[in-house]
mmCIF file with all atom_site columns, C-alpha atoms in Angstrom:
data_model
loop_
_atom_site.group_PDB
_atom_site.id
_atom_site.type_symbol
_atom_site.label_atom_id
_atom_site.label_alt_id
_atom_site.label_comp_id
_atom_site.label_asym_id
_atom_site.label_entity_id
_atom_site.label_seq_id
_atom_site.pdbx_PDB_ins_code
_atom_site.Cartn_x
_atom_site.Cartn_y
_atom_site.Cartn_z
_atom_site.occupancy
_atom_site.B_iso_or_equiv
_atom_site.pdbx_formal_charge
_atom_site.auth_seq_id
_atom_site.auth_comp_id
_atom_site.auth_asym_id
_atom_site.auth_atom_id
_atom_site.pdbx_PDB_model_num
ATOM 1   C CA . MET A 1 1   ? 53.767 95.500  -36.962 1.00 70.00 ? 23  MET A CA 1
ATOM 2   C CA . GLU A 1 2   ? 54.174 98.987  -35.527 1.00 82.00 ? 24  GLU A CA 1
ATOM 3   C CA . LYS A 1 3   ? 51.268 98.355  -33.131 1.00 80.00 ? 25  LYS A CA 1
ATOM 4   C CA . LYS A 1 4   ? 53.006 95.193  -31.882 1.00 79.00 ? 26  LYS A CA 1
ATOM 5   C CA . ILE A 1 5   ? 56.239 97.095  -31.199 1.00 83.00 ? 27  ILE A CA 1
ATOM 6   C CA . VAL A 1 6   ? 54.352 99.775  -29.274 1.00 75.00 ? 28  VAL A CA 1
ATOM 7   C CA . MET A 1 7   ? 52.566 97.121  -27.174 1.00 76.00 ? 29  MET A CA 1
ATOM 8   C CA . ILE A 1 8   ? 55.833 95.277  -26.430 1.00 81.00 ? 30  ILE A CA 1
ATOM 9   C CA . SER A 1 9   ? 57.533 98.562  -25.509 1.00 76.00 ? 31  SER A CA 1
ATOM 10  C CA . LEU A 1 10  ? 54.616 99.498  -23.248 1.00 76.00 ? 32  LEU A CA 1
ATOM 11  C CA . LEU A 1 11  ? 54.677 96.083  -21.572 1.00 75.00 ? 33  LEU A CA 1
ATOM 12  C CA . GLY A 1 12  ? 58.444 96.402  -21.091 1.00 74.00 ? 34  GLY A CA 1
ATOM 13  C CA . ALA A 1 13  ? 57.996 99.826  -19.478 1.00 74.00 ? 35  ALA A CA 1
ATOM 14  C CA . VAL A 1 14  ? 55.345 98.448  -17.093 1.00 75.00 ? 36  VAL A CA 1
ATOM 15  C CA . VAL A 1 15  ? 57.576 95.526  -16.090 1.00 73.00 ? 37  VAL A CA 1
ATOM 16  C CA . LEU A 1 16  ? 60.534 97.878  -15.555 1.00 71.00 ? 38  LEU A CA 1
ATOM 17  C CA . ALA A 1 17  ? 58.405 100.212 -13.422 1.00 72.00 ? 39  ALA A CA 1
ATOM 18  C CA . ALA A 1 18  ? 57.222 97.230  -11.343 1.00 69.00 ? 40  ALA A CA 1
ATOM 19  C CA . LEU A 1 19  ? 60.802 96.074  -10.808 1.00 71.00 ? 41  LEU A CA 1
ATOM 20  C CA . ILE A 1 20  ? 61.896 99.543  -9.713  1.00 74.00 ? 42  ILE A CA 1
ATOM 21  C CA . ALA A 1 21  ? 58.929 99.868  -7.339  1.00 65.00 ? 43  ALA A CA 1
ATOM 22  C CA . GLY A 1 22  ? 59.704 96.430  -5.897  1.00 63.00 ? 44  GLY A CA 1
ATOM 23  C CA . ALA A 1 23  ? 63.351 97.328  -5.350  1.00 60.00 ? 45  ALA A CA 1
ATOM 24  C CA . ILE A 1 24  ? 62.359 100.535 -3.563  1.00 63.00 ? 46  ILE A CA 1
ATOM 25  C CA . ALA A 1 25  ? 59.895 98.639  -1.360  1.00 57.00 ? 47  ALA A CA 1
ATOM 26  C CA . LEU A 1 26  ? 62.545 96.062  -0.472  1.00 51.00 ? 48  LEU A CA 1
ATOM 27  C CA . LYS A 1 27  ? 65.041 98.804  0.366   1.00 54.00 ? 49  LYS A CA 1
ATOM 28  C CA . LYS A 1 28  ? 62.517 100.413 2.742   1.00 52.00 ? 50  LYS A CA 1
ATOM 29  C CA . ASN A 1 29  ? 61.929 97.070  4.467   1.00 52.00 ? 51  ASN A CA 1
ATOM 30  C CA . ASP A 1 30  ? 65.551 95.945  4.396   1.00 53.00 ? 52  ASP A CA 1
ATOM 31  C CA . LEU A 1 31  ? 65.965 94.147  7.700   1.00 54.00 ? 53  LEU A CA 1
ATOM 32  C CA . THR A 1 32  ? 69.674 93.613  7.067   1.00 56.00 ? 54  THR A CA 1
ATOM 33  C CA . ALA A 1 33  ? 70.243 97.288  7.889   1.00 65.00 ? 55  ALA A CA 1
ATOM 34  C CA . LEU A 1 34  ? 69.053 96.823  11.484  1.00 72.00 ? 56  LEU A CA 1
ATOM 35  C CA . ASN A 1 35  ? 71.853 97.141  14.020  1.00 80.00 ? 57  ASN A CA 1
ATOM 36  C CA . ARG A 1 36  ? 72.590 98.300  17.559  1.00 82.00 ? 58  ARG A CA 1
ATOM 37  C CA . ASP A 1 37  ? 71.354 101.801 16.691  1.00 90.00 ? 59  ASP A CA 1
ATOM 38  C CA . HIS A 1 38  ? 67.874 100.195 16.574  1.00 91.00 ? 60  HIS A CA 1
ATOM 39  C CA . THR A 1 39  ? 68.077 98.877  20.168  1.00 93.00 ? 61  THR A CA 1
ATOM 40  C CA . TRP A 1 40  ? 69.104 99.813  23.647  1.00 94.00 ? 62  TRP A CA 1
ATOM 41  C CA . TYR A 1 41  ? 72.625 98.632  24.457  1.00 92.00 ? 63  TYR A CA 1
ATOM 42  C CA . VAL A 1 42  ? 75.042 98.719  27.379  1.00 91.00 ? 64  VAL A CA 1
ATOM 43  C CA . ASP A 1 43  ? 78.152 100.830 27.093  1.00 88.00 ? 65  ASP A CA 1
ATOM 44  C CA . GLU A 1 44  ? 80.754 102.077 29.526  1.00 84.00 ? 66  GLU A CA 1
ATOM 45  C CA . ALA A 1 45  ? 79.960 105.387 31.205  1.00 81.00 ? 67  ALA A CA 1
ATOM 46  C CA . PRO A 1 46  ? 82.655 107.982 30.453  1.00 82.00 ? 68  PRO A CA 1
ATOM 47  C CA . GLY A 1 47  ? 84.955 108.641 33.373  1.00 80.00 ? 69  GLY A CA 1
ATOM 48  C CA . THR A 1 48  ? 83.407 106.083 35.738  1.00 81.00 ? 70  THR A CA 1
ATOM 49  C CA . GLY A 1 49  ? 83.594 102.867 33.732  1.00 76.00 ? 71  GLY A CA 1
ATOM 50  C CA . ASN A 1 50  ? 80.168 101.872 35.091  1.00 83.00 ? 72  ASN A CA 1
ATOM 51  C CA . ASP A 1 51  ? 77.565 100.225 32.895  1.00 87.00 ? 73  ASP A CA 1
ATOM 52  C CA . LEU A 1 52  ? 75.416 102.705 31.024  1.00 92.00 ? 74  LEU A CA 1
ATOM 53  C CA . LEU A 1 53  ? 72.208 101.844 29.154  1.00 94.00 ? 75  LEU A CA 1
ATOM 54  C CA . VAL A 1 54  ? 72.154 103.794 25.895  1.00 93.00 ? 76  VAL A CA 1
ATOM 55  C CA . ARG A 1 55  ? 69.071 104.282 23.715  1.00 94.00 ? 77  ARG A CA 1
ATOM 56  C CA . GLY A 1 56  ? 69.943 103.626 20.090  1.00 92.00 ? 78  GLY A CA 1
ATOM 57  C CA . SER A 1 57  ? 69.497 106.640 17.808  1.00 92.00 ? 79  SER A CA 1
ATOM 58  C CA . LYS A 1 58  ? 67.235 104.782 15.344  1.00 92.00 ? 80  LYS A CA 1
ATOM 59  C CA . ILE A 1 59  ? 64.974 102.880 17.725  1.00 93.00 ? 81  ILE A CA 1
ATOM 60  C CA . LYS A 1 60  ? 62.017 105.121 16.858  1.00 94.00 ? 82  LYS A CA 1
ATOM 61  C CA . SER A 1 61  ? 62.055 103.705 13.323  1.00 92.00 ? 83  SER A CA 1
ATOM 62  C CA . VAL A 1 62  ? 61.373 100.131 14.547  1.00 93.00 ? 84  VAL A CA 1
ATOM 63  C CA . ARG A 1 63  ? 59.709 100.452 17.943  1.00 93.00 ? 85  ARG A CA 1
ATOM 64  C CA . ASP A 1 64  ? 56.184 100.080 16.547  1.00 95.00 ? 86  ASP A CA 1
ATOM 65  C CA . ASP A 1 65  ? 57.039 96.580  15.256  1.00 95.00 ? 87  ASP A CA 1
ATOM 66  C CA . ILE A 1 66  ? 58.236 94.238  18.015  1.00 96.00 ? 88  ILE A CA 1
ATOM 67  C CA . ASN A 1 67  ? 59.445 91.756  15.406  1.00 94.00 ? 89  ASN A CA 1
ATOM 68  C CA . LYS A 1 68  ? 61.856 94.323  13.952  1.00 93.00 ? 90  LYS A CA 1
ATOM 69  C CA . VAL A 1 69  ? 63.145 95.084  17.456  1.00 95.00 ? 91  VAL A CA 1
ATOM 70  C CA . ILE A 1 70  ? 63.736 91.352  17.980  1.00 94.00 ? 92  ILE A CA 1
ATOM 71  C CA . ILE A 1 71  ? 65.569 91.065  14.654  1.00 92.00 ? 93  ILE A CA 1
ATOM 72  C CA . ALA A 1 72  ? 67.794 93.999  15.619  1.00 92.00 ? 94  ALA A CA 1
ATOM 73  C CA . LEU A 1 73  ? 68.479 92.478  19.060  1.00 93.00 ? 95  LEU A CA 1
ATOM 74  C CA . ASN A 1 74  ? 69.340 89.105  17.556  1.00 92.00 ? 96  ASN A CA 1
ATOM 75  C CA . LYS A 1 75  ? 71.750 90.745  15.104  1.00 88.00 ? 97  LYS A CA 1
ATOM 76  C CA . THR A 1 76  ? 73.598 92.706  17.775  1.00 81.00 ? 98  THR A CA 1
ATOM 77  C CA . THR A 1 77  ? 74.332 90.030  20.377  1.00 64.00 ? 99  THR A CA 1
ATOM 78  C CA . PHE A 1 78  ? 77.762 88.811  21.306  1.00 52.00 ? 100 PHE A CA 1
ATOM 79  C CA . GLU A 1 79  ? 79.815 86.641  18.977  1.00 44.00 ? 101 GLU A CA 1
ATOM 80  C CA . GLY A 1 80  ? 79.940 82.932  19.765  1.00 41.00 ? 102 GLY A CA 1
ATOM 81  C CA . GLU A 1 81  ? 82.906 81.503  21.616  1.00 43.00 ? 103 GLU A CA 1
ATOM 82  C CA . SER A 1 82  ? 85.504 79.533  19.722  1.00 41.00 ? 104 SER A CA 1
ATOM 83  C CA . SER A 1 83  ? 85.289 75.748  19.753  1.00 39.00 ? 105 SER A CA 1
ATOM 84  C CA . THR A 1 84  ? 88.410 75.582  21.936  1.00 43.00 ? 106 THR A CA 1
ATOM 85  C CA . ALA A 1 85  ? 86.577 77.455  24.688  1.00 46.00 ? 107 ALA A CA 1
ATOM 86  C CA . GLN A 1 86  ? 83.859 74.805  24.612  1.00 45.00 ? 108 GLN A CA 1
ATOM 87  C CA . GLY A 1 87  ? 86.311 71.915  24.579  1.00 46.00 ? 109 GLY A CA 1
ATOM 88  C CA . GLU A 1 88  ? 84.677 69.842  21.856  1.00 47.00 ? 110 GLU A CA 1
ATOM 89  C CA . GLY A 1 89  ? 82.104 70.292  19.152  1.00 48.00 ? 111 GLY A CA 1
ATOM 90  C CA . GLY A 1 90  ? 81.472 73.545  17.345  1.00 50.00 ? 112 GLY A CA 1
ATOM 91  C CA . PRO A 1 91  ? 81.458 77.062  18.668  1.00 55.00 ? 113 PRO A CA 1
ATOM 92  C CA . LEU A 1 92  ? 78.767 78.114  21.108  1.00 68.00 ? 114 LEU A CA 1
ATOM 93  C CA . GLU A 1 93  ? 76.148 80.383  19.594  1.00 79.00 ? 115 GLU A CA 1
ATOM 94  C CA . PRO A 1 94  ? 75.210 83.566  21.434  1.00 85.00 ? 116 PRO A CA 1
ATOM 95  C CA . PRO A 1 95  ? 71.709 83.772  22.884  1.00 91.00 ? 117 PRO A CA 1
ATOM 96  C CA . ARG A 1 96  ? 68.841 84.671  20.570  1.00 93.00 ? 118 ARG A CA 1
ATOM 97  C CA . ILE A 1 97  ? 65.290 85.601  21.432  1.00 95.00 ? 119 ILE A CA 1
ATOM 98  C CA . ARG A 1 98  ? 62.013 84.372  19.987  1.00 96.00 ? 120 ARG A CA 1
ATOM 99  C CA . LEU A 1 99  ? 58.667 86.036  20.621  1.00 97.00 ? 121 LEU A CA 1
ATOM 100 C CA . GLN A 1 100 ? 56.111 83.610  22.019  1.00 97.00 ? 122 GLN A CA 1
ATOM 101 C CA . SER A 1 101 ? 53.305 86.118  22.604  1.00 96.00 ? 123 SER A CA 1
ATOM 102 C CA . VAL A 1 102 ? 52.340 89.523  23.932  1.00 97.00 ? 124 VAL A CA 1
ATOM 103 C CA . ALA A 1 103 ? 49.512 89.579  26.460  1.00 96.00 ? 125 ALA A CA 1
ATOM 104 C CA . ALA A 1 104 ? 48.392 92.106  29.068  1.00 97.00 ? 126 ALA A CA 1
ATOM 105 C CA . GLY A 1 105 ? 51.422 94.308  28.433  1.00 97.00 ? 127 GLY A CA 1
ATOM 106 C CA . VAL A 1 106 ? 53.941 91.473  28.836  1.00 98.00 ? 128 VAL A CA 1
ATOM 107 C CA . ALA A 1 107 ? 56.108 90.193  25.992  1.00 98.00 ? 129 ALA A CA 1
ATOM 108 C CA . HIS A 1 108 ? 56.780 86.491  26.543  1.00 98.00 ? 130 HIS A CA 1
ATOM 109 C CA . ILE A 1 109 ? 60.239 85.789  25.125  1.00 97.00 ? 131 ILE A CA 1
ATOM 110 C CA . GLU A 1 110 ? 61.997 82.465  24.760  1.00 97.00 ? 132 GLU A CA 1
ATOM 111 C CA . ILE A 1 111 ? 65.786 82.535  24.969  1.00 95.00 ? 133 ILE A CA 1
ATOM 112 C CA . ILE A 1 112 ? 67.341 80.268  22.373  1.00 91.00 ? 134 ILE A CA 1
ATOM 113 C CA . ASN A 1 113 ? 70.702 78.851  23.459  1.00 89.00 ? 135 ASN A CA 1
ATOM 114 C CA . ALA A 1 114 ? 70.186 80.000  27.026  1.00 91.00 ? 136 ALA A CA 1
ATOM 115 C CA . GLU A 1 115 ? 73.273 78.079  28.145  1.00 91.00 ? 137 GLU A CA 1
ATOM 116 C CA . TYR A 1 116 ? 75.470 80.808  26.660  1.00 89.00 ? 138 TYR A CA 1
ATOM 117 C CA . LEU A 1 117 ? 73.498 83.418  28.615  1.00 89.00 ? 139 LEU A CA 1
ATOM 118 C CA . THR A 1 118 ? 73.348 81.524  31.892  1.00 91.00 ? 140 THR A CA 1
ATOM 119 C CA . GLN A 1 119 ? 76.793 79.892  31.943  1.00 89.00 ? 141 GLN A CA 1
ATOM 120 C CA . ARG A 1 120 ? 79.202 81.689  29.559  1.00 88.00 ? 142 ARG A CA 1
ATOM 121 C CA . MET A 1 121 ? 78.564 85.438  29.658  1.00 86.00 ? 143 MET A CA 1
ATOM 122 C CA . GLY A 1 122 ? 79.277 85.956  33.344  1.00 89.00 ? 144 GLY A CA 1
ATOM 123 C CA . THR A 1 123 ? 76.873 87.662  35.708  1.00 90.00 ? 145 THR A CA 1
ATOM 124 C CA . SER A 1 124 ? 77.427 91.199  34.439  1.00 90.00 ? 146 SER A CA 1
ATOM 125 C CA . GLY A 1 125 ? 77.279 90.128  30.776  1.00 90.00 ? 147 GLY A CA 1
ATOM 126 C CA . ALA A 1 126 ? 74.028 88.242  31.355  1.00 93.00 ? 148 ALA A CA 1
ATOM 127 C CA . GLN A 1 127 ? 72.503 91.151  33.272  1.00 95.00 ? 149 GLN A CA 1
ATOM 128 C CA . ASN A 1 128 ? 73.564 93.586  30.541  1.00 94.00 ? 150 ASN A CA 1
ATOM 129 C CA . TYR A 1 129 ? 71.915 91.342  27.944  1.00 94.00 ? 151 TYR A CA 1
ATOM 130 C CA . LEU A 1 130 ? 68.662 91.139  29.939  1.00 96.00 ? 152 LEU A CA 1
ATOM 131 C CA . ALA A 1 131 ? 68.692 94.894  30.615  1.00 96.00 ? 153 ALA A CA 1
ATOM 132 C CA . ALA A 1 132 ? 69.267 95.891  26.971  1.00 95.00 ? 154 ALA A CA 1
ATOM 133 C CA . THR A 1 133 ? 66.660 93.389  25.770  1.00 97.00 ? 155 THR A CA 1
ATOM 134 C CA . THR A 1 134 ? 64.104 94.553  28.345  1.00 98.00 ? 156 THR A CA 1
ATOM 135 C CA . PHE A 1 135 ? 64.622 98.229  27.558  1.00 97.00 ? 157 PHE A CA 1
ATOM 136 C CA . SER A 1 136 ? 64.471 97.562  23.807  1.00 96.00 ? 158 SER A CA 1
ATOM 137 C CA . LEU A 1 137 ? 61.274 95.511  23.936  1.00 97.00 ? 159 LEU A CA 1
ATOM 138 C CA . THR A 1 138 ? 59.531 97.916  26.313  1.00 98.00 ? 160 THR A CA 1
ATOM 139 C CA . GLU A 1 139 ? 60.012 100.631 23.681  1.00 96.00 ? 161 GLU A CA 1
ATOM 140 C CA . THR A 1 140 ? 57.193 98.865  21.821  1.00 96.00 ? 162 THR A CA 1
ATOM 141 C CA . PRO A 1 141 ? 53.861 100.565 22.595  1.00 96.00 ? 163 PRO A CA 1
ATOM 142 C CA . GLY A 1 142 ? 51.796 98.454  24.985  1.00 96.00 ? 164 GLY A CA 1
ATOM 143 C CA . VAL A 1 143 ? 54.742 96.404  26.277  1.00 97.00 ? 165 VAL A CA 1
ATOM 144 C CA . ARG A 1 144 ? 55.678 97.274  29.845  1.00 98.00 ? 166 ARG A CA 1
ATOM 145 C CA . ALA A 1 145 ? 57.398 94.046  30.918  1.00 98.00 ? 167 ALA A CA 1
ATOM 146 C CA . VAL A 1 146 ? 59.296 91.111  29.453  1.00 98.00 ? 168 VAL A CA 1
ATOM 147 C CA . ASP A 1 147 ? 58.840 87.510  30.622  1.00 98.00 ? 169 ASP A CA 1
ATOM 148 C CA . PHE A 1 148 ? 62.052 85.658  29.810  1.00 97.00 ? 170 PHE A CA 1
ATOM 149 C CA . VAL A 1 149 ? 61.567 81.921  29.432  1.00 97.00 ? 171 VAL A CA 1
ATOM 150 C CA . PHE A 1 150 ? 64.704 79.775  29.778  1.00 96.00 ? 172 PHE A CA 1
ATOM 151 C CA . PRO A 1 151 ? 66.197 77.276  32.238  1.00 95.00 ? 173 PRO A CA 1
ATOM 152 C CA . PRO A 1 152 ? 67.886 79.078  35.162  1.00 94.00 ? 174 PRO A CA 1
ATOM 153 C CA . GLY A 1 153 ? 71.663 79.072  35.350  1.00 93.00 ? 175 GLY A CA 1
ATOM 154 C CA . ASP A 1 154 ? 74.563 80.449  37.349  1.00 93.00 ? 176 ASP A CA 1
ATOM 155 C CA . HIS A 1 155 ? 74.441 83.948  35.829  1.00 93.00 ? 177 HIS A CA 1
ATOM 156 C CA . ALA A 1 156 ? 70.800 84.569  34.889  1.00 94.00 ? 178 ALA A CA 1
ATOM 157 C CA . ALA A 1 157 ? 67.330 83.585  36.014  1.00 95.00 ? 179 ALA A CA 1
ATOM 158 C CA . PRO A 1 158 ? 64.090 83.510  34.031  1.00 97.00 ? 180 PRO A CA 1
ATOM 159 C CA . GLY A 1 159 ? 61.143 85.660  35.031  1.00 97.00 ? 181 GLY A CA 1
ATOM 160 C CA . VAL A 1 160 ? 59.334 88.910  34.386  1.00 98.00 ? 182 VAL A CA 1
ATOM 161 C CA . TYR A 1 161 ? 61.568 91.977  34.101  1.00 98.00 ? 183 TYR A CA 1
ATOM 162 C CA . THR A 1 162 ? 60.657 95.651  33.782  1.00 98.00 ? 184 THR A CA 1
ATOM 163 C CA . ARG A 1 163 ? 62.801 98.744  33.439  1.00 97.00 ? 185 ARG A CA 1
ATOM 164 C CA . GLU A 1 164 ? 62.586 99.026  37.226  1.00 97.00 ? 186 GLU A CA 1
ATOM 165 C CA . SER A 1 165 ? 64.423 95.700  37.458  1.00 97.00 ? 187 SER A CA 1
ATOM 166 C CA . PHE A 1 166 ? 67.526 97.518  36.222  1.00 95.00 ? 188 PHE A CA 1
ATOM 167 C CA . LYS A 1 167 ? 67.288 100.715 38.275  1.00 92.00 ? 189 LYS A CA 1
ATOM 168 C CA . ASP A 1 168 ? 70.962 100.408 39.249  1.00 89.00 ? 190 ASP A CA 1
ATOM 169 C CA . TYR A 1 169 ? 72.001 101.167 35.659  1.00 91.00 ? 191 TYR A CA 1
ATOM 170 C CA . ALA A 1 170 ? 72.663 104.713 34.556  1.00 89.00 ? 192 ALA A CA 1
ATOM 171 C CA . VAL A 1 171 ? 70.504 105.569 31.537  1.00 90.00 ? 193 VAL A CA 1
ATOM 172 C CA . ALA A 1 172 ? 71.418 107.866 28.642  1.00 85.00 ? 194 ALA A CA 1
ATOM 173 C CA . ALA A 1 173 ? 69.236 108.767 25.693  1.00 61.00 ? 195 ALA A CA 1
ATOM 174 C CA . HIS A 1 174 ? 71.184 108.800 22.445  1.00 53.00 ? 196 HIS A CA 1
#
């Protein structure tokens, strides 16, 4: 009987250790903690009010995994408009990106709900979105350009963008 109790206790300790190790592993890979600190973003330059591209302070922790960068970008986009702004139906969802492939240094990105990007954000909002997304994705080693795939609209056009495409922006490292 004593041997049985020892074996059950030992098994319980092993299961508990496995649960603790699993919780620690999940905490390390917790994608819910990704936010704008893990991306480039556009802010207002102090004093001038001009657009300023800012490098998030935690981008180094995700830059080696393009999928984590995409998750962070998708979590930090603009909130959807209210249904009254659309007129009928539900609220418009902000744009999201989906990785199609990476080839020859170009990340091919599909814009989901491109209508928000091309018709609702205005020209400066759309350009800020493309700039921040391009800078964030080109942090990934081996990615030097981003090919945005979406139908063209009034405020944004598809195509291949590099950091040079946004040379009019001031850039600040965080």
